[in-house]
Short mmCIF file of C-alpha atoms in Angstrom, two decimals:
data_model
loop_
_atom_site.label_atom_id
_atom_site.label_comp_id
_atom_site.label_asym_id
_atom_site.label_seq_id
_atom_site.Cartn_x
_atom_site.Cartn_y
_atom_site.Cartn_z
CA UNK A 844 41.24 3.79 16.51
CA UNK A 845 39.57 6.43 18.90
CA UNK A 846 37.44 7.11 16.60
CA UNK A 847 35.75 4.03 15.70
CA UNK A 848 35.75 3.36 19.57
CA UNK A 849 33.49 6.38 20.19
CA UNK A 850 31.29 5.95 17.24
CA UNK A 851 30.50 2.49 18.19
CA UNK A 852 29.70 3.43 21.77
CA UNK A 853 27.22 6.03 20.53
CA UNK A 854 26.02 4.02 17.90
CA UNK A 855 24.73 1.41 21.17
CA UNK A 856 24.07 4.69 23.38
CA UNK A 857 21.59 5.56 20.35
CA UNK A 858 20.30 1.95 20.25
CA UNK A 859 19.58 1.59 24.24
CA UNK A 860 17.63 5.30 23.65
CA UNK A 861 15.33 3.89 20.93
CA UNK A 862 14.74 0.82 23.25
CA UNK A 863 13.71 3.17 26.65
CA UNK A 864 11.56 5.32 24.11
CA UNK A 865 9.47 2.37 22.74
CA UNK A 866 9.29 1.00 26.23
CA UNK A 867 7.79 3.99 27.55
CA UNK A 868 4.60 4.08 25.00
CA UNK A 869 3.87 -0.06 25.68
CA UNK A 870 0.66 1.43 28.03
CA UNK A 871 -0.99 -1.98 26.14
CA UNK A 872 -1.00 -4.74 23.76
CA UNK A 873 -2.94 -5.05 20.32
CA UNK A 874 -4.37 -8.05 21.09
CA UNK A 875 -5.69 -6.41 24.80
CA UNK A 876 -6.82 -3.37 22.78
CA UNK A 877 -8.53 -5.72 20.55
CA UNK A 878 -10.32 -8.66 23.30
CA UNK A 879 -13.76 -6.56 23.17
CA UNK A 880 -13.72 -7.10 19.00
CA UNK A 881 -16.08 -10.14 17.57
CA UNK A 882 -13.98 -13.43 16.82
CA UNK A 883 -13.61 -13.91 13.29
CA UNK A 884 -14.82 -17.10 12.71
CA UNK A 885 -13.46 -19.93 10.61
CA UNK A 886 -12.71 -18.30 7.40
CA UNK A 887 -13.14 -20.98 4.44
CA UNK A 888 -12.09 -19.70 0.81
CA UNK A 889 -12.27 -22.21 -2.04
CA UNK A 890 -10.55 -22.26 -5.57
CA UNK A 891 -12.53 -21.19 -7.76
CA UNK A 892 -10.05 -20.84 -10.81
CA UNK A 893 -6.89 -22.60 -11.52
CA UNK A 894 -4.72 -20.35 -14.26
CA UNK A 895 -2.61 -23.22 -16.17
CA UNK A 896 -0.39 -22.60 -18.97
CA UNK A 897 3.20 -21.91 -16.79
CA UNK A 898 5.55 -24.94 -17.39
CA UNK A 899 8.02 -24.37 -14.84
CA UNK A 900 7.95 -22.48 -10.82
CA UNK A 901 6.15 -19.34 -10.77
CA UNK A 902 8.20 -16.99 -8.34
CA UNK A 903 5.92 -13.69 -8.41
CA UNK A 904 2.05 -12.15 -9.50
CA UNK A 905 0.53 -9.00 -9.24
CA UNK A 906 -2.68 -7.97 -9.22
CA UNK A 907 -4.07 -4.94 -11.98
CA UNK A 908 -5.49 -2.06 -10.68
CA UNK A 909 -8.95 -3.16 -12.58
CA UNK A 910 -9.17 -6.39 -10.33
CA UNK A 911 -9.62 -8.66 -13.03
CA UNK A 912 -6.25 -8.68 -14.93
CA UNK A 913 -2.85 -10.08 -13.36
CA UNK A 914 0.48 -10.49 -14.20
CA UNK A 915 2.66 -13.89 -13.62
CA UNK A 916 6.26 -14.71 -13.92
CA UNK A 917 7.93 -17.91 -13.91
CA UNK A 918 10.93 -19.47 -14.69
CA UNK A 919 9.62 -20.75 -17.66
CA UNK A 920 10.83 -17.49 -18.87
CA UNK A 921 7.00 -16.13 -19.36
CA UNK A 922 5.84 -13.17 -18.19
CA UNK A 923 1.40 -14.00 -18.50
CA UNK A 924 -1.08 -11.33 -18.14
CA UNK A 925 -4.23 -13.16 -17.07
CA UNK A 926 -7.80 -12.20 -17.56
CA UNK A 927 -8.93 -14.07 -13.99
CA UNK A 928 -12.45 -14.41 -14.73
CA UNK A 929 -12.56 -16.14 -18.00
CA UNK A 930 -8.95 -17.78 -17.28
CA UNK A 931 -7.74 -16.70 -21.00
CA UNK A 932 -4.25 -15.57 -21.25
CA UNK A 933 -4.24 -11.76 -22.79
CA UNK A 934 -0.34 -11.48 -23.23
CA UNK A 935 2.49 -14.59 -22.76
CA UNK A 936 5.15 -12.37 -22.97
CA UNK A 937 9.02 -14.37 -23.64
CA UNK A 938 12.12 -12.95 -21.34
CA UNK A 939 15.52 -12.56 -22.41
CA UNK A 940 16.37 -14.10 -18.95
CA UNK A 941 14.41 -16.94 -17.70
CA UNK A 942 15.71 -16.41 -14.71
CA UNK A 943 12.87 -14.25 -13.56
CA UNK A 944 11.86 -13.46 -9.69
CA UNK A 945 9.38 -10.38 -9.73
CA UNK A 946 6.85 -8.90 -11.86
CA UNK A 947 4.44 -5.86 -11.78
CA UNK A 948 1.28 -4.00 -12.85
CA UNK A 949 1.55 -0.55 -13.28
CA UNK A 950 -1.36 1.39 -11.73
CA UNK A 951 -2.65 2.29 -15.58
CA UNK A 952 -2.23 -1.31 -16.62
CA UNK A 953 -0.28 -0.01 -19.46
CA UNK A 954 2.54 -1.62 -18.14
CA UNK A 955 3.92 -4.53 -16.77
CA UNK A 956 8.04 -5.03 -15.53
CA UNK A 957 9.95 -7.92 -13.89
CA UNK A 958 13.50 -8.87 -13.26
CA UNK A 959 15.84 -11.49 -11.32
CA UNK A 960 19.67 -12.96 -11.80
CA UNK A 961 19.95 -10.61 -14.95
CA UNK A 962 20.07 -7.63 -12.43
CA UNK A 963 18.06 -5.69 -14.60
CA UNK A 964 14.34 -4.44 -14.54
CA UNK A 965 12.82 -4.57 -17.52
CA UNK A 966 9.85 -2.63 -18.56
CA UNK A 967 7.41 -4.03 -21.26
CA UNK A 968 4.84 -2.17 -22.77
CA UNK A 969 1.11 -3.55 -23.23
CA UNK A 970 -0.55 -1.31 -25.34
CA UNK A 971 1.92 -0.25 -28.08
CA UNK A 972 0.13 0.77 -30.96
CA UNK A 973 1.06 -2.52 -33.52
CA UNK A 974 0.02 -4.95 -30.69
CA UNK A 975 3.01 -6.79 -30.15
CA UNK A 976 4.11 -6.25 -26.57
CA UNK A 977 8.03 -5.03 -26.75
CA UNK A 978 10.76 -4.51 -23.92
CA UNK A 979 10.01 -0.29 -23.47
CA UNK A 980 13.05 -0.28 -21.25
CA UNK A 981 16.03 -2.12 -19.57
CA UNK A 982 16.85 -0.16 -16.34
CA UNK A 983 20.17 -1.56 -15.47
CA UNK A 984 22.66 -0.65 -12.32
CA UNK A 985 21.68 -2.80 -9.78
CA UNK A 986 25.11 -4.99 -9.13
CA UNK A 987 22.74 -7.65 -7.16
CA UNK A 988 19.52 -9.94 -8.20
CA UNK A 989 15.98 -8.09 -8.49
CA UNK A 990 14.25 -9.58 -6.15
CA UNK A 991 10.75 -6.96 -6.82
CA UNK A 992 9.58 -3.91 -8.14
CA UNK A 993 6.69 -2.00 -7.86
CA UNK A 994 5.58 1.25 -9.62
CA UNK A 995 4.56 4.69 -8.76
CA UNK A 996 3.22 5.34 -12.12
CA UNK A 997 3.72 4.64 -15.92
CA UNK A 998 7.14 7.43 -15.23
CA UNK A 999 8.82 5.57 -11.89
CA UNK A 1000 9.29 2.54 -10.54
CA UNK A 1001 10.95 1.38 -7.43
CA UNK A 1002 13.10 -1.46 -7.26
CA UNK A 1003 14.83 -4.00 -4.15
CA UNK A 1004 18.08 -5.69 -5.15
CA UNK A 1005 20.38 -8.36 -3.71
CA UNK A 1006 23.14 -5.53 -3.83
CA UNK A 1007 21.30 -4.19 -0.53
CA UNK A 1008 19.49 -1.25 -2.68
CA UNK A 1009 16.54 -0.18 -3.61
CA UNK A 1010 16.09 2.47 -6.22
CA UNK A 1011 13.76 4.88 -7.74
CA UNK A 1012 13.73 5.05 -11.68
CA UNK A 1013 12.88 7.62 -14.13
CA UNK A 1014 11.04 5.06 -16.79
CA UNK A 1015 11.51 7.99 -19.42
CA UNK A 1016 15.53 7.99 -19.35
CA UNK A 1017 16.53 4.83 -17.73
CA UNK A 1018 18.28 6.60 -15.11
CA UNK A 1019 18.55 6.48 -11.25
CA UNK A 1020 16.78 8.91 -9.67
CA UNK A 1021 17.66 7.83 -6.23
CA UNK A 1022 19.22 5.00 -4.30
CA UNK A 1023 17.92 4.24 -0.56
CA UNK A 1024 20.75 2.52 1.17
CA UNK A 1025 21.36 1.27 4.68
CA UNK A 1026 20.00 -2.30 4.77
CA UNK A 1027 23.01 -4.26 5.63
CA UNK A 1028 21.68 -7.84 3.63
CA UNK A 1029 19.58 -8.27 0.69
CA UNK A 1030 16.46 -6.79 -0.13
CA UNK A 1031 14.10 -9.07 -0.12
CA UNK A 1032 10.59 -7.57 -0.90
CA UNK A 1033 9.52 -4.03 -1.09
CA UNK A 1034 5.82 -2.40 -0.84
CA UNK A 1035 4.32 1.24 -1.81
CA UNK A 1036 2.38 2.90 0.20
CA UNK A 1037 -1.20 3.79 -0.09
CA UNK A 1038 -0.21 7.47 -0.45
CA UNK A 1039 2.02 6.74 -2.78
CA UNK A 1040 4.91 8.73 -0.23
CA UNK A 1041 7.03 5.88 0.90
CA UNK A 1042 7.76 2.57 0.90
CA UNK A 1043 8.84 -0.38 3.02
CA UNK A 1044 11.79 -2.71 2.41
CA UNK A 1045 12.24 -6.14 3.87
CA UNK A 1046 15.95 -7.43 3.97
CA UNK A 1047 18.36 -10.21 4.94
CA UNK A 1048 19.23 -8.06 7.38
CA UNK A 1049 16.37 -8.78 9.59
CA UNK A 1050 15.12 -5.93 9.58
CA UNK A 1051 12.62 -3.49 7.55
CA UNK A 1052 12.94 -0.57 6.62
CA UNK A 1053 10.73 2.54 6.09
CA UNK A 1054 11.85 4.97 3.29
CA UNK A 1055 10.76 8.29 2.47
CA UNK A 1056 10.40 8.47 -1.44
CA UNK A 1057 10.93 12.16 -2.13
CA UNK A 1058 13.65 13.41 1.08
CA UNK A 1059 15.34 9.57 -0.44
CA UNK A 1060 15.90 9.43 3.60
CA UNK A 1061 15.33 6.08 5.71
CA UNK A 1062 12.38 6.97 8.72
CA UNK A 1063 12.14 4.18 10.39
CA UNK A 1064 13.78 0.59 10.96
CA UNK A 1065 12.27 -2.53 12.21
CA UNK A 1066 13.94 -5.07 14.06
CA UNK A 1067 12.52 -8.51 15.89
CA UNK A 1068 12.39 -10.97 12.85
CA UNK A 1069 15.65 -13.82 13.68
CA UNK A 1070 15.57 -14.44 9.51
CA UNK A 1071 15.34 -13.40 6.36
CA UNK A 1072 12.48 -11.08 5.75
CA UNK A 1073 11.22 -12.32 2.39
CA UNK A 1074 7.81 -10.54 2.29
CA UNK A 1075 6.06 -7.17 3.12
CA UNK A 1076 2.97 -5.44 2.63
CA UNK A 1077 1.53 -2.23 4.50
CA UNK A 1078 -1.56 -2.62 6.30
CA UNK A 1079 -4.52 -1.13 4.60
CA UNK A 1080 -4.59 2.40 6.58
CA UNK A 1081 -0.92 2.79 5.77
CA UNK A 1082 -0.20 3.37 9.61
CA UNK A 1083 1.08 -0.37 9.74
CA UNK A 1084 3.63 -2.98 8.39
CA UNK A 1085 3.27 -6.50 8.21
CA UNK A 1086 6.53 -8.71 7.90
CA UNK A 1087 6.73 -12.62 6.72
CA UNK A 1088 10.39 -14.30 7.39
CA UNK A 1089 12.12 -17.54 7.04
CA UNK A 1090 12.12 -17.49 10.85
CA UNK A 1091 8.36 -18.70 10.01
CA UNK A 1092 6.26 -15.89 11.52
CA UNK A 1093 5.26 -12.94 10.56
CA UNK A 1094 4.78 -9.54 12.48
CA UNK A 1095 2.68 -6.46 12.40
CA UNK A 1096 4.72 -3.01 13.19
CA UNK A 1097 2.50 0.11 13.65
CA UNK A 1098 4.51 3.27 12.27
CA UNK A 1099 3.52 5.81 14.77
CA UNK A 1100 4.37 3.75 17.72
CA UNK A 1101 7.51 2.72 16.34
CA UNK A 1102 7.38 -0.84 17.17
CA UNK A 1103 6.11 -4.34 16.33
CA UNK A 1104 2.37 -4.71 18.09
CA UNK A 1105 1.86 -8.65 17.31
CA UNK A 1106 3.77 -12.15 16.15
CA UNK A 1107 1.67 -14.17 13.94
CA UNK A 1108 3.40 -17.93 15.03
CA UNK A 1109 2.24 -21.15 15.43
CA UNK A 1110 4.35 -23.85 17.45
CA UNK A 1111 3.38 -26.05 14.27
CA UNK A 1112 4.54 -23.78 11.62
CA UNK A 1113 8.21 -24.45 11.18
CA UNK A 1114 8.62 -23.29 7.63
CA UNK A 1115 9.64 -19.79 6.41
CA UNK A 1116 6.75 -17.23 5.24
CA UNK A 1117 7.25 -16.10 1.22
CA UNK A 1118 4.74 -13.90 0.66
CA UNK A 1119 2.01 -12.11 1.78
CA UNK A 1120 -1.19 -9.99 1.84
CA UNK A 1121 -3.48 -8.51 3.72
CA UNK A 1122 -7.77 -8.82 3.04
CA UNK A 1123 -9.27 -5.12 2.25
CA UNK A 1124 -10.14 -4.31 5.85
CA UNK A 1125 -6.84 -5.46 7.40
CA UNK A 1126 -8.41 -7.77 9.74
CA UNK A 1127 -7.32 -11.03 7.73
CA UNK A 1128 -3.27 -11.89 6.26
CA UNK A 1129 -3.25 -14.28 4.15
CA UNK A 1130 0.55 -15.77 4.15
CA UNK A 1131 1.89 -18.21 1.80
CA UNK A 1132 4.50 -20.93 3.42
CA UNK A 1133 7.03 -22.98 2.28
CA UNK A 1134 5.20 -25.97 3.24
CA UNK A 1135 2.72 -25.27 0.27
CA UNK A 1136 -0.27 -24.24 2.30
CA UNK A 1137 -1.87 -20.41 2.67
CA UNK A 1138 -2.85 -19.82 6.43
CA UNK A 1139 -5.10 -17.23 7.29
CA UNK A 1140 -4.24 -14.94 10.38
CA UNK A 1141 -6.76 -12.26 12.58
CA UNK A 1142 -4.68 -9.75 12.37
CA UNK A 1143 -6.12 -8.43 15.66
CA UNK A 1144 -6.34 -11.17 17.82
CA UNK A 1145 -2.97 -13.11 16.02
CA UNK A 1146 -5.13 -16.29 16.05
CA UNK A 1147 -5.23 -18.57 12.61
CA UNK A 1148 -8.35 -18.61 11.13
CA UNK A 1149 -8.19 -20.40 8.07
CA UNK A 1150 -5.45 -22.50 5.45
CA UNK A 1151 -5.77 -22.66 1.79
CA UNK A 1152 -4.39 -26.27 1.14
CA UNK A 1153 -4.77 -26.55 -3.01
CA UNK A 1154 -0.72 -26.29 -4.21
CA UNK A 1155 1.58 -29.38 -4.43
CA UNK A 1156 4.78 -27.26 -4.11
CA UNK A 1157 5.80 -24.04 -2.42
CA UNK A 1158 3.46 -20.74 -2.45
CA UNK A 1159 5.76 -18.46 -4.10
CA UNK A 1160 3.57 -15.37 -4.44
CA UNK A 1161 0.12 -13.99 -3.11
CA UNK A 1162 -2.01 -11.59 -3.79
CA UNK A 1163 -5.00 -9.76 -2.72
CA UNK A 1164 -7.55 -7.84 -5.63
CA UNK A 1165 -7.98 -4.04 -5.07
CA UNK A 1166 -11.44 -4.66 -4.60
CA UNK A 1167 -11.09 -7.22 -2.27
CA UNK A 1168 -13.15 -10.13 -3.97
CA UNK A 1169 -10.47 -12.65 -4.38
CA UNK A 1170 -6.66 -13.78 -3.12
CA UNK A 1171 -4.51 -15.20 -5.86
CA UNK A 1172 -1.62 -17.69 -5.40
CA UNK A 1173 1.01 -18.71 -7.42
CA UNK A 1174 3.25 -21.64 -6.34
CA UNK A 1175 6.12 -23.62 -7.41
CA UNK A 1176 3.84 -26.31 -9.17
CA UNK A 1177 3.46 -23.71 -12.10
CA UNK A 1178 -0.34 -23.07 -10.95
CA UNK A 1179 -2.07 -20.08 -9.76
CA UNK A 1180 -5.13 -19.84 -8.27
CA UNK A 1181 -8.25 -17.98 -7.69
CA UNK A 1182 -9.46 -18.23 -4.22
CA UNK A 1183 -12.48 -16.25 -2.47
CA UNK B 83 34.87 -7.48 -1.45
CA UNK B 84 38.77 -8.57 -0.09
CA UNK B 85 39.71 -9.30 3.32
CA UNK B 86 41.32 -6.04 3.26
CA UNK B 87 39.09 -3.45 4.90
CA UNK B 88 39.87 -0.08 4.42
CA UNK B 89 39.91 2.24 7.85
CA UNK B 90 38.37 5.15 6.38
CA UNK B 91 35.68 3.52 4.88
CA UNK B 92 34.64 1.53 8.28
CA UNK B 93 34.74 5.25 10.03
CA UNK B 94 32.44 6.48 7.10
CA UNK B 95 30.05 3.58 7.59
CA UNK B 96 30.09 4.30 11.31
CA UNK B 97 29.72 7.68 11.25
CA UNK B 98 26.67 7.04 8.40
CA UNK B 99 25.04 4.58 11.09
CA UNK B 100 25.46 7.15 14.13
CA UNK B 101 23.58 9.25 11.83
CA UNK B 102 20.39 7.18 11.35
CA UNK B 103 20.08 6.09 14.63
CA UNK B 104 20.09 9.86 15.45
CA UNK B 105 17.39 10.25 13.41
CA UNK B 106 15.82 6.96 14.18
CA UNK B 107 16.09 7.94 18.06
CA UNK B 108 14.30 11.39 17.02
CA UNK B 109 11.35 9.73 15.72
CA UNK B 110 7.38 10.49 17.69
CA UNK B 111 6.10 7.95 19.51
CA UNK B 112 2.40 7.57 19.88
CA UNK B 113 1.08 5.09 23.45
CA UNK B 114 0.26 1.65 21.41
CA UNK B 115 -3.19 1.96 23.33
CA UNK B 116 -4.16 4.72 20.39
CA UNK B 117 -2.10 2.93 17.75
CA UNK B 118 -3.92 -0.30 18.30
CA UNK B 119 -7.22 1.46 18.71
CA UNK B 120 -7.11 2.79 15.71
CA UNK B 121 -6.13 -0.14 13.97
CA UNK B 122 -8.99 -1.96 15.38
CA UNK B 123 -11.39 0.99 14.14
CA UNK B 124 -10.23 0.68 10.78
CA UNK B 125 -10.57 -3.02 10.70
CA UNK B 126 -14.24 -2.69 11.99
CA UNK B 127 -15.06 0.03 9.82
CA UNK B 128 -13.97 -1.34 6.87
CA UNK B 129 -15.14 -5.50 7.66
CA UNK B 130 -18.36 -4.99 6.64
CA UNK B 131 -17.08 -4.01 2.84
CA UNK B 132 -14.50 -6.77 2.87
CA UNK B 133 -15.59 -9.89 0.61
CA UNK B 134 -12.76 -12.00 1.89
CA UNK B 135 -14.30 -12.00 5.46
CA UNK B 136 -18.06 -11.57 4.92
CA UNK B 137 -18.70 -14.41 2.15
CA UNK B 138 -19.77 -13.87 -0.86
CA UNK B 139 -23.29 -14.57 -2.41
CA UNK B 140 -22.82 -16.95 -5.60
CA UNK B 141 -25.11 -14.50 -7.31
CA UNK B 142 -22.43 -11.80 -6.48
CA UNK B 143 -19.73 -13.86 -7.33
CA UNK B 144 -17.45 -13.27 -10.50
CA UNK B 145 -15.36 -16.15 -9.57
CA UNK B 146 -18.10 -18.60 -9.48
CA UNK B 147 -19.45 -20.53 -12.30
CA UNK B 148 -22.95 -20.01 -12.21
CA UNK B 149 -24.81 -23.22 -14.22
CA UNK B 150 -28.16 -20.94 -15.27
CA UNK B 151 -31.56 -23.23 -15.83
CA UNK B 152 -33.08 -23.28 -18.99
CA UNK B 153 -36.53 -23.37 -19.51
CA UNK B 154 -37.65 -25.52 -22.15
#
């Protein structure tokens, strides 16, 4: 087929372009850029809560918006809303499908959503006026698992899927507003941006991808990782992407230059990265592993600084407070944990 | 999906990726020497204000347990 023929020439023409344009703009290195900044130091964080009351793997948490509260889903086929401080469980909320592998806090903590092998997300309401906390909505099309969600407000939410997708949901109707296709594996892991304007996907692809929420048109993509990119998070300033893979490191792509700046590896580390989650200045990731421990990275230097060692199974999920005071993990030994 | 793979759909998904890298290839480019500066400026703006990195004082500490003395 001629055709097909010319289209895949271009398609590497294109490729070889995007590789001379990055090359010319590598005038330095992050960590060169960074060699006059103070070392970080050893950074030691200690538990300081343990949140018990899962009875089976916890695969996802998410911080409120008022830094105390946060939401937990397990396979126990619980959704908990946690007050951190006081370790009391506001809500234990029962699933229709155990078979749960991402939650959310809506911005107003009015509402919290999850999803997994059902395909579906659904959307539970907190504060309904008799108490009782009540499915608000199913939003179902996704022909793949959920792996997350995240919402834009108590009206949208944006979900990744096994089916390759992610989508943007009207909350009000149930419907698809719009579907950002391209990645050519799973979705693994999506994250919102500060501005609220567009989001990041991480895929089985490889690669991550930065969408534009209202155009529904994909900016950027990210290549580098050699696995699975299960985790992604946007850098505090929103000019930056950080990455976590199976391949067991995890990278830091600045928007504006178009390219990955810095590999966070060990020659130790053989496991893959789950989650992650940067501190509130950007200059620490905290990244949970497979191999049950939390290791602390300078972002600017790519040296680690620290490792939370407290789990006795896989870190699942991670999470950083909007204020900045304290990480929470949740691992496959049904625990989470305060640290700071 | 089968083993059959239908020739106008593999032209369609070319033609779709040919696209995106054309806008991909389009994109600005800032020199990583500014990118990475201003990373670094944000970090070191921002570090002071960052509880994770600085410590926290028990007293300041929501997390902490703090056993208060009685005076009897």
């Amino acid at each position: 087929m001629g055709e097909m023929e010319e289209l895949r020439k271009e398609a590497e023409n294109l490729k070889d372009q995007i590789t001379e344009a990055r090359k010319v703009v590598q005038d330095a290195t992050l960590p060169e850029v960074a060699a006059g900044t103070a070392v970080v130091g050893r950074v030691q964080l200690k538990t300081r809560k343990t949140l018990r009351g899962h009875l089976a793997k916890i695969y996802a948490m998410h911080w409120g918006a008022d830094t105390k509260l946060c939401v937990s889903a397990s396979q126990d086929g619980k959704l908990i809303v946690w007050d951190t401080l006081t370790t009391n469980k506001v809500n234990a909320i029962p699933l229709k499908s155990s078979w749960v592998m991402t939650c959310a806090y809506a911005p107003s903590g009015n509402l919290v959503a999850c999803g997994g092998l059902d395909n579906m997300c659904s959307i539970y309401n907190l504060k309904g006026k008799d108490g009782n906390v009540k499915v608000m909505r199913e939003l179902a099309a996704h022909t793949g698992y959920l792996s997350c969600c995240r919402f834009l407000s108590d009206s949208e939410i944006i979900t990744s899927s096994g089916d390759c997708t992610c989508v943007l949901w009207d909350i009000e109707t149930g419907t698809q507003k719009t579907i950002f296709a391209g990645h050519m594996g799973d979705c693994m892991s999506l994250a919102v941006s500060p501005d609220f304007k567009t989001f990041i996907s991480g895929a089985c692809d490889f690669t991550a991808k930065l969408w534009d929420i209202r155009e529904a048109t994909c900016r950027q993509t990210f290549s580098g990782h050699e696995s699975d990119i299960n985790a992604i998070g946007f850098f505090p300033n929103g000019n930056a992407v950080i990455t976590g893979s199976d391949d067991a490191t995890c990278k830091l792509y600045d928007l504006r230059a178009d390219q990955e700046l810095i590999t966070y590896q060990d020659s130790s580390i053989m496991c893959g990265v789950t989650s992650l989650a940067p501190s509130l200045s950007g200059r620490l990731l905290l990244a949970g592993y497979d191999d049950f421990n939390v290791n602390i990275w300078d972002t600017l230097k790519g040296e680690r600084v620290g490792v939370l060692a407290g789990h006795d199974n896989r870190v699942s999920c991670i999470g950083v407070s909007s204020d900045g005071m304290a990480c929470c993990t949740g691992s496959w030994d049904s625990f989470l944990k305060i640290w700071n | 999906m089968s083993g059959k793979v239908c020739s106008s759909n593999s032209v369609m998904q070319a033609r779709r990726t040919v696209d995106q890298l054309r806008v991909e290839a389009n994109t600005d480019r800032i020199k990583i020497s500014i990118a990475a500066a201003q990373l670094v400026q944000y970090c070191q703006e921002h570090s002071r204000s960052d509880p994770l990195l600085t410590g926290i004082a028990t007293s300041s500490n929501p997390f902490k347990d703090k056993k208060t003395c009685v005076l009897l």
